[in-house]
Each structure stands twice: as structure tokens, then as C-alpha cells.
Coordinates of N, CA, C and O and ligand atoms in Angstrom, one line a residue:
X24 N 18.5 52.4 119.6 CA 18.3 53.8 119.2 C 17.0 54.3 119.9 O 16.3 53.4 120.3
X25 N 16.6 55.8 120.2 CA 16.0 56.3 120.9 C 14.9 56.4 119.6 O 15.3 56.9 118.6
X26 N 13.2 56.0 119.9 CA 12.5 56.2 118.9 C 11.9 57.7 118.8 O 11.1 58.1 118.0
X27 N 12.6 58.5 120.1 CA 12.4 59.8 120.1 C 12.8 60.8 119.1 O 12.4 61.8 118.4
X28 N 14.0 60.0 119.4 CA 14.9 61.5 119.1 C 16.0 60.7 117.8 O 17.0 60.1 118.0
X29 N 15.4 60.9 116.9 CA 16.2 60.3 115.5 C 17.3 60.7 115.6 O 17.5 61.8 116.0
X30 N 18.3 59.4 115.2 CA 19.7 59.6 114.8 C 20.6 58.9 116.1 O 21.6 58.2 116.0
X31 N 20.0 59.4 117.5 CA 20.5 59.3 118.9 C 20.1 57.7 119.4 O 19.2 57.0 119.2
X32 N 21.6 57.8 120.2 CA 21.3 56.3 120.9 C 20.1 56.7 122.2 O 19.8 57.8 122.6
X33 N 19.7 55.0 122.6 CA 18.9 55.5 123.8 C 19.6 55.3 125.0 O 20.2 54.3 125.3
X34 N 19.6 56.5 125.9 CA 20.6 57.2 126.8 C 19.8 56.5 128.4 O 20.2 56.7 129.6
X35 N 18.6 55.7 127.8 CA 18.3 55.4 129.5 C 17.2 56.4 130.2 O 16.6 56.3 131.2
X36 N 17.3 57.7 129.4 CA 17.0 58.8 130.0 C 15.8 58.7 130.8 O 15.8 59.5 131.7
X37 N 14.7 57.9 130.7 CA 13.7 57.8 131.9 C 14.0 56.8 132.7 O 14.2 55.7 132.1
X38 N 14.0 57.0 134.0 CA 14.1 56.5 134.9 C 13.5 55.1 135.1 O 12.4 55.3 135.6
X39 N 13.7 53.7 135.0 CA 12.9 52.6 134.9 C 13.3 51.7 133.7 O 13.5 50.5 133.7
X40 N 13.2 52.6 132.4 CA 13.5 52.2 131.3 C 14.6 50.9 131.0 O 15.8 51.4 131.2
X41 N 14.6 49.9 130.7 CA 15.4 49.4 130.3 C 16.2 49.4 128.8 O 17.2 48.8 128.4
X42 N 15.1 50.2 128.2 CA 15.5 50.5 126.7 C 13.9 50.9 125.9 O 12.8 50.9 126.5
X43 N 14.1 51.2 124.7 CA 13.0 51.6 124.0 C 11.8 50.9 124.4 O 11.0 51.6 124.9
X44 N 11.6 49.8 124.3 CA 10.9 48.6 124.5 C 10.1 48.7 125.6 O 8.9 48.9 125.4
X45 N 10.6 48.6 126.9 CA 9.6 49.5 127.7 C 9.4 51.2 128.7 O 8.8 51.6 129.7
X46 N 10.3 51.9 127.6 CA 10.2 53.3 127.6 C 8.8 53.4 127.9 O 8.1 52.9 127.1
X47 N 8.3 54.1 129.0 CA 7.5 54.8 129.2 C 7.3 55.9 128.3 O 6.2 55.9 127.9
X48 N 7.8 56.7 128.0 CA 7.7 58.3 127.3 C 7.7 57.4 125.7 O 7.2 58.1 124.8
X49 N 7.8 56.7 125.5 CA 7.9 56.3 123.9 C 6.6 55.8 123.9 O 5.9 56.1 122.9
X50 N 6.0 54.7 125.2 CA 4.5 54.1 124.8 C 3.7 55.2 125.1 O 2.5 55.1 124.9
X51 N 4.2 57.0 125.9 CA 2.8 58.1 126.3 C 2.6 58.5 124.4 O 1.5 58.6 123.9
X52 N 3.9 58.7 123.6 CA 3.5 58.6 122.4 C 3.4 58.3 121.7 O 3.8 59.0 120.7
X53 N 3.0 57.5 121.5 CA 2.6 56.4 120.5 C 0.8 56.2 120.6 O -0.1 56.0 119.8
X54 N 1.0 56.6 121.8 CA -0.6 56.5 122.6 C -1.3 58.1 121.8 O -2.5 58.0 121.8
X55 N -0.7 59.0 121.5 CA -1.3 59.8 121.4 C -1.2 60.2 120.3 O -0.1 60.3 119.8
X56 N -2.2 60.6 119.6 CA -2.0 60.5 117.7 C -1.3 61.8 117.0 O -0.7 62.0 116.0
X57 N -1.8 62.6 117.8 CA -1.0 64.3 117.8 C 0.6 63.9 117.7 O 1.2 64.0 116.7
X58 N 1.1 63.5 118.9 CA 2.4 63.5 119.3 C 3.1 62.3 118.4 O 4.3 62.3 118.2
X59 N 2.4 61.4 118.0 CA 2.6 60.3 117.1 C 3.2 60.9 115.1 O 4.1 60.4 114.4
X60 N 2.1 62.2 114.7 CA 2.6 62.5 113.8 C 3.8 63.4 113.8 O 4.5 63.6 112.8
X61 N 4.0 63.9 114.8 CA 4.8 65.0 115.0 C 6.3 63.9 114.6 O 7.2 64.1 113.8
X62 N 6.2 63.0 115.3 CA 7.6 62.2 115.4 C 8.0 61.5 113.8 O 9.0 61.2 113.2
X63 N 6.5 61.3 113.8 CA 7.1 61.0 112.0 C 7.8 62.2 111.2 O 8.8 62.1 110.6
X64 N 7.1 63.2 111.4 CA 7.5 64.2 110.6 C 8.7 64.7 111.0 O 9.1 65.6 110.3
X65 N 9.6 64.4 112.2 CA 10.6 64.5 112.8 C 12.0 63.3 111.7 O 13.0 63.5 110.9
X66 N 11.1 62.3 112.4 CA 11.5 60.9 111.2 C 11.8 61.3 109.7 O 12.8 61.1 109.0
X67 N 10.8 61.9 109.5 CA 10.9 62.0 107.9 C 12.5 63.4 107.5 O 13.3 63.4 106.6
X68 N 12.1 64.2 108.4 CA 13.4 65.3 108.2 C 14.4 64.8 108.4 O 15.2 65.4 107.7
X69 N 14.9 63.7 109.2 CA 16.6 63.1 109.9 C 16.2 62.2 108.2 O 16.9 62.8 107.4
X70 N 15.7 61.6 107.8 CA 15.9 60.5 106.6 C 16.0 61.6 105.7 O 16.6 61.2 104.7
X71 N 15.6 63.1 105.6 CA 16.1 63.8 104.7 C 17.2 64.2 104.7 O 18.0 64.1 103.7
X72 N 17.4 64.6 105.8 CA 19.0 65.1 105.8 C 19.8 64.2 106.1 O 21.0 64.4 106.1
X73 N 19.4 62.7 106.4 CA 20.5 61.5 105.9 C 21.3 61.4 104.4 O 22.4 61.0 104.1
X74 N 19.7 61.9 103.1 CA 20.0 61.6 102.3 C 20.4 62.5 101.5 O 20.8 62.0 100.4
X75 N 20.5 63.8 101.7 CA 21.9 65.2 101.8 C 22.7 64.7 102.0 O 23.5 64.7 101.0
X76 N 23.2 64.0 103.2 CA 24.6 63.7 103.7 C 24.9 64.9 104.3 O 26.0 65.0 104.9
Ligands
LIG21 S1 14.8 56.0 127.8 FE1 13.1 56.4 126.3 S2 13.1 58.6 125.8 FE2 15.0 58.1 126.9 S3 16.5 57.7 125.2 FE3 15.6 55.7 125.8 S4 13.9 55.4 124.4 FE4 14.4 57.5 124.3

């Protein structure tokens, strides 16, 4: 799974990547604490609307 984009597989989409793991674009945020909460709060809406159904 893509730790970007909840819900989605990871599509490869940066160039090099062999999966999340050494995703470049996943370690630029993780690195940066702004972009880091944003993705939770991303996280936390997809586990809401998981549990809507
Ligand atoms: S390559 Fe990185 S950004 Fe692209 S889908 Fe995979 S984990 Fe997500």
C-alpha cells in the first residue's frame, strides 16, 4: 500500500522506488513535520469513512 495516498496500492509512481520502503517522496515526508500531520489527518478521514462503509 501507498503510505501516501490511503486506501491505494503502491503504483511504483516514483521513478527508482521499489516500493514504500525506499520511496523517496514517502521518506521527503516523513521528514517534514507539516507534511507528516497533514497525512495523518488524511489517515484518520479514509479510517473514517472505512468505518461508514
Ligand atoms: S512509489 Fe511512493 S508515492 Fe508512489 S505509490 Fe509507491 S509509495 Fe506511494
Amino acid at each position: 500500500m501507498c503510505p501516501l495516498r490511503p486506501g491505494d496500492m503502491c503504483t511504483l509512481c516514483v521513478p527508482g522506488a521499489t516500493g514504500p520502503q525506499d520511496c523517496p517522496t514517502v521518506a521527503e515526508v516523513m521528514r517534514d513535520p507539516e507534511l507528516r500531520a497533514r497525512l495523518a489527518e488524511l489517515r484518520a478521514d479514509r479510517l473514517a469513512d472505512l468505518r461508514r462503509g
